[in-house]
Amino acid sequence: LLLGFSMFPQIAIVGYLFEMMTWLGWTNTYAALIFPYITIGLPLALWIMLSYFSQLSPEMDKAALIDGASRFQILIKIIFPLSMPAAVSTFMLVLIYSFNEFLFALMLTIDHNARTVPVGIALFEGLHGQIPWGYIMAAAVIAIVPVLILIALFQKYIIQGLTEGAVKG
């Protein structure tokens, strides 16, 4: 059901979303952007994490139970450390997807107070209506720096999470 919601194109729901955010009084706020980003990113995260957890062996749980571990200890000491690469990879993919999202950010922000970076770059104005390509390209390069830093910091987990299960054995 959750994955079914992600099949609707954004353009089909943006009008209803704008009406809802106006009714709630959330237009031009961060909450107006956080709500759709969570609903867009949740199916992707659920799909990736569910496919990862389906590959974990149930024998590890049984062995830990035989060794005297509680269900909570199994979760904390076995499942969470094993799922860290997948969780980091999922987090990075959802972050990049939300960071680059344009339509909802354009429609739900009216002025520069809550505007996101892609919308701000797209709305650059030049002198006499000209498009300032140099400023746009410079801003785009600067905008990708935080994502590149995060990817460089978590590269080990990302590679491990993406290649997990690629080799059977």
N, CA, C and O atoms as a DFTB+ gen file, in Angstrom:
676 C
 N C O
     1  1       0.835      -1.199       0.000
     2  2       0.000       0.000       0.000
     3  2       0.870       1.249       0.000
     4  3       0.594       2.216      -0.711
     5  1       1.943       1.214       0.821
     6  2       2.828       2.374       0.890
     7  2       3.569       2.595      -0.420
     8  3       3.744       3.734      -0.853
     9  1       4.002       1.511      -1.049
    10  2       4.658       1.643      -2.346
    11  2       3.680       2.096      -3.422
    12  3       4.081       2.739      -4.391
    13  1       2.413       1.771      -3.262
    14  2       1.403       2.205      -4.220
    15  2       1.244       3.708      -4.243
    16  3       0.987       4.286      -5.299
    17  1       1.391       4.357      -3.088
    18  2       1.300       5.814      -3.036
    19  2       2.428       6.481      -3.810
    20  3       2.259       7.582      -4.335
    21  1       3.564       5.825      -3.880
    22  2       4.693       6.438      -4.583
    23  2       4.539       6.367      -6.105
    24  3       5.320       6.975      -6.837
    25  1       3.541       5.634      -6.578
    26  2       3.351       5.532      -8.023
    27  2       2.602       6.730      -8.600
    28  3       2.598       6.922      -9.816
    29  1       1.969       7.538      -7.750
    30  2       1.293       8.731      -8.243
    31  2       2.338       9.761      -8.662
    32  3       3.283      10.008      -7.913
    33  1       2.194      10.358      -9.821
    34  2       3.151      11.401     -10.209
    35  2       2.973      12.634      -9.330
    36  3       1.862      12.957      -8.911
    37  1       4.067      13.308      -9.060
    38  2       4.028      14.469      -8.174
    39  2       3.105      15.559      -8.708
    40  3       2.419      16.223      -7.932
    41  1       3.083      15.743      -9.986
    42  2       2.273      16.797     -10.579
    43  2       0.785      16.546     -10.341
    44  3      -0.003      17.491     -10.320
    45  1       0.394      15.288     -10.162
    46  2      -1.013      14.966      -9.943
    47  2      -1.481      15.316      -8.535
    48  3      -2.670      15.549      -8.317
    49  1      -0.559      15.355      -7.581
    50  2      -0.970      15.604      -6.201
    51  2      -0.536      16.964      -5.665
    52  3      -0.906      17.329      -4.549
    53  1       0.236      17.714      -6.434
    54  2       0.776      18.969      -5.907
    55  2      -0.328      19.992      -5.634
    56  3      -0.219      20.772      -4.688
    57  1      -1.378      20.001      -6.439
    58  2      -2.482      20.943      -6.207
    59  2      -3.207      20.642      -4.910
    60  3      -3.496      21.550      -4.131
    61  1      -3.502      19.375      -4.676
    62  2      -4.168      18.976      -3.439
    63  2      -3.266      19.219      -2.230
    64  3      -3.728      19.617      -1.161
    65  1      -1.988      18.975      -2.420
    66  2      -1.035      19.221      -1.334
    67  2      -0.956      20.710      -1.008
    68  3      -0.888      21.087       0.162
    69  1      -0.966      21.550      -2.030
    70  2      -0.948      22.995      -1.790
    71  2      -2.208      23.435      -1.050
    72  3      -2.130      24.247      -0.128
    73  1      -3.357      22.912      -1.439
    74  2      -4.610      23.242      -0.742
    75  2      -4.542      22.812       0.718
    76  3      -4.969      23.557       1.600
    77  1      -4.013      21.626       0.985
    78  2      -3.916      21.137       2.360
    79  2      -2.959      21.995       3.183
    80  3      -3.257      22.329       4.329
    81  1      -1.818      22.351       2.610
    82  2      -0.850      23.171       3.325
    83  2      -1.397      24.588       3.573
    84  3      -1.102      25.189       4.606
    85  1      -2.175      25.112       2.649
    86  2      -2.806      26.423       2.850
    87  2      -3.842      26.342       3.951
    88  3      -3.934      27.243       4.785
    89  1      -4.626      25.270       3.964
    90  2      -5.644      25.083       5.000
    91  2      -5.005      24.956       6.377
    92  3      -5.538      25.473       7.359
    93  1      -3.852      24.263       6.456
    94  2      -3.145      24.118       7.724
    95  2      -2.365      25.372       8.108
    96  3      -1.934      25.503       9.254
    97  1      -2.178      26.293       7.166
    98  2      -1.388      27.489       7.427
    99  2       0.106      27.233       7.387
   100  3       0.885      27.966       7.998
   101  1       0.506      26.197       6.670
   102  2       1.912      25.802       6.629
   103  2       2.633      26.299       5.391
   104  3       3.813      25.997       5.215
   105  1       1.968      27.046       4.534
   106  2       2.632      27.496       3.319
   107  2       3.830      28.357       3.680
   108  3       3.752      29.195       4.578
   109  1       4.927      28.152       2.987
   110  2       6.180      28.878       3.197
   111  2       6.822      28.570       4.558
   112  3       7.453      29.435       5.164
   113  1       6.654      27.340       5.023
   114  2       7.303      26.891       6.256
   115  2       8.085      25.615       5.958
   116  3       7.889      24.969       4.929
   117  1       8.970      25.273       6.880
   118  2       9.728      24.039       6.708
   119  2       8.835      22.808       6.865
   120  3       9.086      21.779       6.238
   121  1       7.802      22.905       7.694
   122  2       6.884      21.778       7.875
   123  2       6.183      21.426       6.574
   124  3       5.905      20.254       6.318
   125  1       5.896      22.423       5.750
   126  2       5.252      22.172       4.459
   127  2       6.153      21.379       3.531
   128  3       5.661      20.693       2.635
   129  1       7.449      21.458       3.726
   130  2       8.384      20.695       2.902
   131  2       8.741      19.353       3.536
   132  3       8.940      18.365       2.829
   133  1       8.822      19.313       4.849
   134  2       9.206      18.077       5.531
   135  2       8.153      16.995       5.332
   136  3       8.494      15.840       5.074
   137  1       6.890      17.350       5.448
   138  2       5.810      16.368       5.297
   139  2       5.834      15.660       3.940
   140  3       5.813      14.429       3.913
   141  1       5.878      16.379       2.812
   142  2       5.936      15.656       1.527
   143  2       7.236      14.891       1.323
   144  3       7.227      13.826       0.706
   145  1       8.348      15.405       1.824
   146  2       9.618      14.702       1.644
   147  2       9.622      13.383       2.399
   148  3      10.177      12.395       1.919
   149  1       9.012      13.358       3.568
   150  2       8.913      12.100       4.309
   151  2       8.026      11.120       3.551
   152  3       8.361       9.942       3.428
   153  1       6.895      11.606       3.043
   154  2       5.998      10.699       2.335
   155  2       6.579      10.231       1.003
   156  3       6.227       9.150       0.531
   157  1       7.443      11.007       0.397
   158  2       8.107      10.573      -0.842
   159  2       9.248       9.608      -0.534
   160  3       9.422       8.610      -1.232
   161  1      10.022       9.898       0.502
   162  2      11.195       9.089       0.813
   163  2      10.887       7.796       1.540
   164  3      11.665       6.845       1.464
   165  1       9.757       7.743       2.250
   166  2       9.431       6.554       3.028
   167  2       9.256       5.296       2.180
   168  3       9.791       4.253       2.556
   169  1       8.539       5.335       1.058
   170  2       8.447       4.099       0.253
   171  2       9.799       3.616      -0.272
   172  3      10.057       2.413      -0.301
   173  1      10.658       4.540      -0.684
   174  2      11.991       4.160      -1.154
   175  2      12.792       3.519      -0.027
   176  3      13.421       2.478      -0.219
   177  1      12.767       4.141       1.142
   178  2      13.506       3.599       2.293
   179  2      12.941       2.248       2.720
   180  3      13.695       1.326       3.032
   181  1      11.632       2.134       2.733
   182  2      11.003       0.873       3.115
   183  2      11.360      -0.242       2.140
   184  3      11.636      -1.368       2.552
   185  1      11.354       0.067       0.867
   186  2      11.671      -0.924      -0.151
   187  2      13.114      -1.412      -0.018
   188  3      13.371      -2.614      -0.077
   189  1      14.044      -0.494       0.158
   190  2      15.460      -0.868       0.271
   191  2      15.712      -1.654       1.559
   192  3      16.368      -2.696       1.535
   193  1      15.194      -1.156       2.676
   194  2      15.452      -1.820       3.952
   195  2      14.753      -3.178       4.038
   196  3      15.303      -4.125       4.601
   197  1      13.560      -3.274       3.490
   198  2      12.851      -4.555       3.514
   199  2      13.594      -5.606       2.698
   200  3      13.684      -6.763       3.110
   201  1      14.123      -5.211       1.549
   202  2      14.891      -6.174       0.749
   203  2      16.179      -6.559       1.464
   204  3      16.643      -7.690       1.317
   205  1      16.764      -5.653       2.231
   206  2      17.981      -5.991       2.973
   207  2      17.658      -6.936       4.131
   208  3      18.352      -7.933       4.329
   209  1      16.605      -6.624       4.898
   210  2      16.263      -7.459       6.049
   211  2      15.800      -8.856       5.627
   212  3      15.944      -9.810       6.391
   213  1      15.248      -8.982       4.425
   214  2      14.827     -10.304       3.966
   215  2      16.033     -11.202       3.677
   216  3      15.887     -12.423       3.613
   217  1      17.218     -10.616       3.503
   218  2      18.426     -11.397       3.250
   219  2      19.124     -11.831       4.540
   220  3      20.003     -12.691       4.506
   221  1      18.739     -11.242       5.679
   222  2      19.365     -11.643       6.942
   223  2      18.900     -13.035       7.337
   224  3      17.730     -13.385       7.181
   225  1      19.816     -13.803       7.840
   226  2      19.527     -15.190       8.189
   227  2      18.801     -15.269       9.538
   228  3      19.254     -14.676      10.517
   229  1      17.680     -15.997       9.594
   230  2      16.989     -16.164      10.877
   231  2      17.751     -17.068      11.846
   232  3      17.439     -17.104      13.036
   233  1      18.736     -17.788      11.346
   234  2      19.525     -18.649      12.227
   235  2      20.338     -17.842      13.235
   236  3      20.651     -18.327      14.323
   237  1      20.681     -16.588      12.859
   238  2      21.418     -15.740      13.815
   239  2      20.545     -15.432      15.023
   240  3      21.029     -15.429      16.155
   241  1      19.278     -15.175      14.792
   242  2      18.357     -14.915      15.899
   243  2      18.225     -16.143      16.792
   244  3      18.273     -16.039      18.017
   245  1      18.059     -17.307      16.166
   246  2      17.902     -18.542      16.930
   247  2      19.147     -18.855      17.737
   248  3      19.057     -19.290      18.885
   249  1      20.313     -18.635      17.138
   250  2      21.566     -18.897      17.855
   251  2      21.725     -17.952      19.039
   252  3      22.193     -18.364      20.100
   253  1      21.340     -16.683      18.867
   254  2      21.442     -15.729      19.968
   255  2      20.446     -16.060      21.065
   256  3      20.754     -15.892      22.245
   257  1      19.260     -16.527      20.702
   258  2      18.283     -16.936      21.716
   259  2      18.786     -18.135      22.507
   260  3      18.603     -18.204      23.722
   261  1      19.420     -19.080      21.815
   262  2      19.982     -20.247      22.498
   263  2      21.101     -19.827      23.438
   264  3      21.265     -20.411      24.510
   265  1      21.880     -18.810      23.040
   266  2      22.969     -18.319      23.880
   267  2      22.465     -17.491      25.054
   268  3      23.260     -17.096      25.906
   269  1      21.170     -17.219      25.121
   270  2      20.606     -16.523      26.271
   271  2      20.340     -15.041      26.059
   272  3      20.074     -14.323      27.023
   273  1      20.405     -14.576      24.848
   274  2      20.141     -13.161      24.580
   275  2      18.634     -12.923      24.503
   276  3      17.877     -13.770      24.028
   277  1      18.221     -11.758      24.979
   278  2      16.807     -11.393      24.874
   279  2      16.539     -10.847      23.478
   280  3      17.468     -10.585      22.715
   281  1      15.260     -10.679      23.151
   282  2      14.902     -10.131      21.844
   283  2      15.473      -8.718      21.666
   284  3      15.925      -8.363      20.577
   285  1      15.451      -7.919      22.730
   286  2      15.997      -6.568      22.658
   287  2      17.503      -6.596      22.444
   288  3      18.023      -5.788      21.674
   289  1      18.216      -7.503      23.104
   290  2      19.656      -7.622      22.911
   291  2      19.987      -8.081      21.489
   292  3      20.970      -7.631      20.901
   293  1      19.174      -8.966      20.948
   294  2      19.377      -9.398      19.563
   295  2      19.236      -8.210      18.622
   296  3      20.023      -8.044      17.691
   297  1      18.227      -7.390      18.876
   298  2      18.003      -6.219      18.040
   299  2      19.175      -5.246      18.136
   300  3      19.661      -4.762      17.114
   301  1      19.628      -4.957      19.338
   302  2      20.687      -3.962      19.554
   303  2      22.064      -4.483      19.142
   304  3      22.830      -3.766      18.498
   305  1      22.379      -5.712      19.506
   306  2      23.746      -6.208      19.314
   307  2      23.979      -6.975      18.016
   308  3      25.126      -7.169      17.614
   309  1      22.903      -7.416      17.355
   310  2      23.086      -8.197      16.129
   311  2      22.451      -7.504      14.917
   312  3      23.125      -7.241      13.921
   313  1      21.159      -7.213      15.012
   314  2      20.429      -6.690      13.854
   315  2      20.886      -5.283      13.493
   316  3      21.178      -5.015      12.328
   317  1      20.955      -4.373      14.473
   318  2      21.365      -2.998      14.164
   319  2      22.770      -2.912      13.575
   320  3      22.947      -2.237      12.562
   321  1      23.786      -3.569      14.164
   322  2      25.114      -3.485      13.523
   323  2      25.156      -4.090      12.119
   324  3      25.862      -3.583      11.247
   325  1      24.409      -5.165      11.898
   326  2      24.391      -5.773      10.564
   327  2      23.666      -4.896       9.549
   328  3      23.988      -4.917       8.361
   329  1      22.687      -4.125      10.017
   330  2      21.909      -3.306       9.084
   331  2      22.471      -1.895       8.914
   332  3      21.902      -1.102       8.165
   333  1      23.553      -1.570       9.577
   334  2      24.118      -0.228       9.472
   335  2      24.501       0.155       8.032
   336  3      24.170       1.264       7.612
   337  1      25.175      -0.695       7.264
   338  2      25.488      -0.303       5.883
   339  2      24.240      -0.020       5.044
   340  3      24.210       0.942       4.276
   341  1      23.221      -0.850       5.189
   342  2      21.986      -0.631       4.430
   343  2      21.276       0.635       4.894
   344  3      20.723       1.370       4.077
   345  1      21.288       0.894       6.193
   346  2      20.632       2.092       6.711
   347  2      21.337       3.359       6.236
   348  3      20.679       4.340       5.891
   349  1      22.663       3.348       6.214
   350  2      23.411       4.519       5.749
   351  2      23.182       4.727       4.253
   352  3      22.984       5.858       3.809
   353  1      23.209       3.648       3.477
   354  2      22.957       3.770       2.040
   355  2      21.550       4.295       1.777
   356  3      21.354       5.155       0.918
   357  1      20.587       3.784       2.508
   358  2      19.203       4.237       2.355
   359  2      19.065       5.697       2.739
   360  3      18.405       6.470       2.045
   361  1      19.690       6.076       3.850
   362  2      19.640       7.469       4.296
   363  2      20.221       8.399       3.242
   364  3      19.652       9.452       2.956
   365  1      21.353       8.011       2.664
   366  2      21.995       8.864       1.659
   367  2      21.139       8.975       0.398
   368  3      21.029      10.058      -0.176
   369  1      20.537       7.876      -0.037
   370  2      19.695       7.927      -1.232
   371  2      18.458       8.806      -1.015
   372  3      18.093       9.591      -1.891
   373  1      17.820       8.675       0.142
   374  2      16.642       9.493       0.446
   375  2      17.045      10.954       0.621
   376  3      16.312      11.852       0.205
   377  1      18.197      11.199       1.230
   378  2      18.670      12.571       1.405
   379  2      18.929      13.231       0.052
   380  3      18.510      14.366      -0.174
   381  1      19.609      12.536      -0.836
   382  2      19.900      13.095      -2.155
   383  2      18.608      13.312      -2.936
   384  3      18.456      14.324      -3.620
   385  1      17.685      12.370      -2.837
   386  2      16.406      12.508      -3.529
   387  2      15.633      13.721      -3.004
   388  3      15.070      14.484      -3.789
   389  1      15.603      13.898      -1.700
   390  2      14.894      15.040      -1.110
   391  2      15.627      16.351      -1.370
   392  3      14.993      17.388      -1.567
   393  1      16.935      16.312      -1.370
   394  2      17.732      17.512      -1.604
   395  2      17.522      18.040      -3.013
   396  3      17.538      19.251      -3.232
   397  1      17.325      17.141      -3.970
   398  2      17.170      17.530      -5.369
   399  2      15.718      17.753      -5.790
   400  3      15.470      18.165      -6.923
   401  1      14.765      17.493      -4.917
   402  2      13.349      17.618      -5.280
   403  2      13.031      19.071      -5.590
   404  3      13.463      19.975      -4.875
   405  1      12.277      19.291      -6.655
   406  2      12.049      20.648      -7.129
   407  2      10.588      21.083      -7.077
   408  3      10.297      22.193      -6.632
   409  1       9.668      20.238      -7.519
   410  2       8.280      20.653      -7.709
   411  2       7.600      21.070      -6.415
   412  3       7.011      22.148      -6.348
   413  1       7.673      20.228      -5.383
   414  2       7.017      20.574      -4.124
   415  2       7.656      21.808      -3.499
   416  3       6.959      22.659      -2.945
   417  1       8.968      21.905      -3.586
   418  2       9.651      23.065      -3.019
   419  2       9.264      24.346      -3.742
   420  3       9.159      25.399      -3.114
   421  1       9.052      24.273      -5.037
   422  2       8.648      25.448      -5.796
   423  2       7.222      25.862      -5.460
   424  3       6.937      27.049      -5.301
   425  1       6.335      24.893      -5.351
   426  2       4.925      25.205      -5.134
   427  2       4.606      25.593      -3.685
   428  3       3.687      26.378      -3.455
   429  1       5.335      25.068      -2.720
   430  2       4.987      25.277      -1.316
   431  2       5.773      26.397      -0.645
   432  3       5.511      26.721       0.513
   433  1       6.727      26.990      -1.346
   434  2       7.460      28.127      -0.794
   435  2       7.193      29.345      -1.654
   436  3       7.314      29.304      -2.878
   437  1       6.830      30.422      -0.995
   438  2       6.451      31.627      -1.715
   439  2       7.611      32.606      -1.817
   440  3       7.838      33.195      -2.875
   441  1       8.339      32.782      -0.733
   442  2       9.486      33.688      -0.775
   443  2      10.742      32.953      -0.325
   444  3      10.717      31.737      -0.131
   445  1      11.820      33.674      -0.162
   446  2      13.129      33.068       0.094
   447  2      13.297      32.519       1.515
   448  3      14.329      31.911       1.798
   449  1      12.341      32.703       2.409
   450  2      12.504      32.259       3.799
   451  2      12.584      30.743       3.948
   452  3      13.352      30.253       4.777
   453  1      11.823      29.998       3.179
   454  2      11.834      28.536       3.290
   455  2      12.245      27.859       1.992
   456  3      12.120      26.640       1.875
   457  1      12.718      28.596       1.041
   458  2      13.053      28.064      -0.276
   459  2      14.263      27.131      -0.199
   460  3      15.191      27.370       0.573
   461  1      14.244      26.084      -0.993
   462  2      15.361      25.147      -1.015
   463  2      16.400      25.596      -2.045
   464  3      16.151      26.505      -2.837
   465  1      17.557      24.952      -2.023
   466  2      18.656      25.340      -2.900
   467  2      18.313      25.182      -4.387
   468  3      18.571      26.106      -5.159
   469  1      17.737      24.040      -4.823
   470  2      17.429      23.934      -6.261
   471  2      16.444      25.001      -6.752
   472  3      16.587      25.510      -7.864
   473  1      15.453      25.337      -5.935
   474  2      14.496      26.367      -6.334
   475  2      15.174      27.733      -6.348
   476  3      14.937      28.540      -7.247
   477  1      16.013      27.987      -5.356
   478  2      16.738      29.259      -5.325
   479  2      17.635      29.437      -6.534
   480  3      17.721      30.529      -7.097
   481  1      18.298      28.371      -6.929
   482  2      19.167      28.445      -8.107
   483  2      18.337      28.671      -9.371
   484  3      18.719      29.454     -10.240
   485  1      17.208      27.984      -9.463
   486  2      16.372      28.120     -10.664
   487  2      15.773      29.509     -10.792
   488  3      15.460      29.944     -11.900
   489  1      15.610      30.208      -9.685
   490  2      14.979      31.524      -9.722
   491  2      15.981      32.672      -9.737
   492  3      15.615      33.821      -9.489
   493  1      17.247      32.363     -10.027
   494  2      18.227      33.447     -10.193
   495  2      17.763      34.373     -11.311
   496  3      17.270      33.921     -12.344
   497  1      17.927      35.665     -11.091
   498  2      17.561      36.633     -12.114
   499  2      18.790      37.408     -12.546
   500  3      19.624      37.799     -11.728
   501  1      18.882      37.617     -13.823
   502  2      19.988      38.391     -14.353
   503  2      19.545      39.798     -14.696
   504  3      18.379      40.157     -14.526
   505  1      20.462      40.567     -15.166
   506  2      20.201      41.944     -15.565
   507  2      19.422      41.964     -16.873
   508  3      19.812      41.297     -17.831
   509  1      18.343      42.707     -16.927
   510  2      17.515      42.868     -18.115
   511  2      16.926      41.541     -18.611
   512  3      16.758      41.351     -19.815
   513  1      16.617      40.636     -17.696
   514  2      15.990      39.376     -18.068
   515  2      16.927      38.325     -18.612
   516  3      16.474      37.262     -19.035
   517  1      18.224      38.590     -18.614
   518  2      19.174      37.591     -19.102
   519  2      19.373      36.516     -18.035
   520  3      19.228      36.777     -16.840
   521  1      19.698      35.333     -18.471
   522  2      19.948      34.225     -17.547
   523  2      21.419      34.244     -17.156
   524  3      22.286      34.149     -18.025
   525  1      21.720      34.365     -15.851
   526  2      23.121      34.425     -15.410
   527  2      23.726      33.026     -15.275
   528  3      23.847      32.498     -14.170
   529  1      24.099      32.441     -16.398
   530  2      24.585      31.066     -16.394
   531  2      25.811      30.874     -15.509
   532  3      25.939      29.833     -14.865
   533  1      26.686      31.818     -15.460
   534  2      27.878      31.687     -14.618
   535  2      27.525      31.566     -13.146
   536  3      28.072      30.717     -12.442
   537  1      26.606      32.416     -12.672
   538  2      26.174      32.350     -11.271
   539  2      25.419      31.050     -10.980
   540  3      25.574      30.457      -9.913
   541  1      24.613      30.621     -11.931
   542  2      23.853      29.382     -11.743
   543  2      24.797      28.187     -11.632
   544  3      24.617      27.332     -10.764
   545  1      25.785      28.126     -12.491
   546  2      26.740      27.004     -12.447
   547  2      27.575      27.039     -11.169
   548  3      27.833      25.994     -10.572
   549  1      28.000      28.228     -10.746
   550  2      28.776      28.347      -9.514
   551  2      27.945      27.924      -8.307
   552  3      28.445      27.231      -7.420
   553  1      26.686      28.334      -8.268
   554  2      25.802      27.952      -7.161
   555  2      25.536      26.449      -7.164
   556  3      25.451      25.833      -6.102
   557  1      25.406      25.859      -8.344
   558  2      25.178      24.414      -8.426
   559  2      26.377      23.633      -7.907
   560  3      26.214      22.621      -7.225
   561  1      27.574      24.096      -8.227
   562  2      28.778      23.419      -7.734
   563  2      28.863      23.539      -6.211
   564  3      29.177      22.565      -5.527
   565  1      28.589      24.711      -5.694
   566  2      28.626      24.896      -4.239
   567  2      27.527      24.096      -3.552
   568  3      27.729      23.611      -2.439
   569  1      26.377      23.949      -4.187
   570  2      25.248      23.236      -3.583
   571  2      25.512      21.751      -3.431
   572  3      24.954      21.126      -2.529
   573  1      26.345      21.161      -4.283
   574  2      26.596      19.729      -4.164
   575  2      27.689      19.401      -3.158
   576  3      27.902      18.229      -2.847
   577  1      28.381      20.400      -2.647
   578  2      29.481      20.157      -1.703
   579  2      29.018      19.437      -0.433
   580  3      29.680      18.478      -0.035
   581  1      27.914      19.840       0.237
   582  2      27.508      19.097       1.444
   583  2      27.204      17.624       1.173
   584  3      27.542      16.763       1.986
   585  1      26.575      17.332       0.049
   586  2      26.272      15.938      -0.285
   587  2      27.557      15.169      -0.560
   588  3      27.690      14.021      -0.136
   589  1      28.497      15.781      -1.258
   590  2      29.782      15.115      -1.521
   591  2      30.547      14.842      -0.239
   592  3      31.182      13.796      -0.109
   593  1      30.496      15.763       0.705
   594  2      31.172      15.552       1.990
   595  2      30.543      14.386       2.741
   596  3      31.257      13.548       3.291
   597  1      29.207      14.321       2.771
   598  2      28.537      13.199       3.432
   599  2      28.866      11.870       2.758
   600  3      29.094      10.867       3.434
   601  1      28.888      11.863       1.453
   602  2      29.220      10.631       0.737
   603  2      30.663      10.222       1.021
   604  3      30.944       9.035       1.184
   605  1      31.574      11.178       1.081
   606  2      32.973      10.854       1.382
   607  2      33.119      10.312       2.809
   608  3      33.917       9.406       3.049
   609  1      32.349      10.866       3.759
   610  2      32.436      10.409       5.144
   611  2      31.880       9.000       5.316
   612  3      32.427       8.206       6.081
   613  1      30.807       8.689       4.618
   614  2      30.137       7.405       4.797
   615  2      30.369       6.451       3.629
   616  3      29.574       5.536       3.412
   617  1      31.432       6.650       2.886
   618  2      31.706       5.847       1.699
   619  2      31.838       4.367       2.024
   620  3      31.359       3.523       1.267
   621  1      32.475       4.046       3.124
   622  2      32.660       2.642       3.501
   623  2      31.317       1.948       3.674
   624  3      31.117       0.839       3.180
   625  1      30.394       2.604       4.378
   626  2      29.081       2.022       4.609
   627  2      28.250       1.963       3.331
   628  3      27.498       1.011       3.120
   629  1      28.383       2.967       2.488
   630  2      27.611       2.998       1.249
   631  2      28.032       1.858       0.332
   632  3      27.183       1.141      -0.197
   633  1      29.331       1.686       0.142
   634  2      29.833       0.597      -0.719
   635  2      29.436      -0.750      -0.145
   636  3      29.014      -1.645      -0.877
   637  1      29.572      -0.895       1.177
   638  2      29.233      -2.155       1.818
   639  2      27.729      -2.422       1.705
   640  3      27.321      -3.562       1.486
   641  1      26.906      -1.386       1.850
   642  2      25.464      -1.564       1.765
   643  2      24.990      -1.855       0.365
   644  3      24.052      -2.631       0.182
   645  1      25.615      -1.250      -0.634
   646  2      25.196      -1.486      -2.010
   647  2      25.665      -2.829      -2.548
   648  3      25.006      -3.412      -3.409
   649  1      26.788      -3.327      -2.057
   650  2      27.306      -4.602      -2.557
   651  2      26.884      -5.777      -1.684
   652  3      27.178      -6.923      -2.020
   653  1      26.211      -5.523      -0.587
   654  2      25.758      -6.602       0.291
   655  2      24.781      -7.479      -0.472
   656  3      23.813      -6.978      -1.044
   657  1      25.013      -8.722      -0.484
   658  2      24.131      -9.656      -1.185
   659  2      24.451      -9.808      -2.655
   660  3      23.801     -10.598      -3.340
   661  1      25.429      -9.081      -3.160
   662  2      25.778      -9.202      -4.585
   663  2      26.503     -10.510      -4.850
   664  3      26.413     -11.061      -5.947
   665  1      27.229     -11.013      -3.842
   666  2      27.962     -12.258      -3.987
   667  2      27.273     -13.300      -3.125
   668  3      27.154     -13.124      -1.912
   669  1      26.831     -14.351      -3.722
   670  2      26.142     -15.420      -2.990
   671  2      27.177     -16.354      -2.403
   672  3      28.111     -16.772      -3.088
   673  1      27.008     -16.685      -1.111
   674  2      27.979     -17.617      -0.579
   675  2      28.026     -17.704       0.877
   676  3      28.820     -18.469       1.425
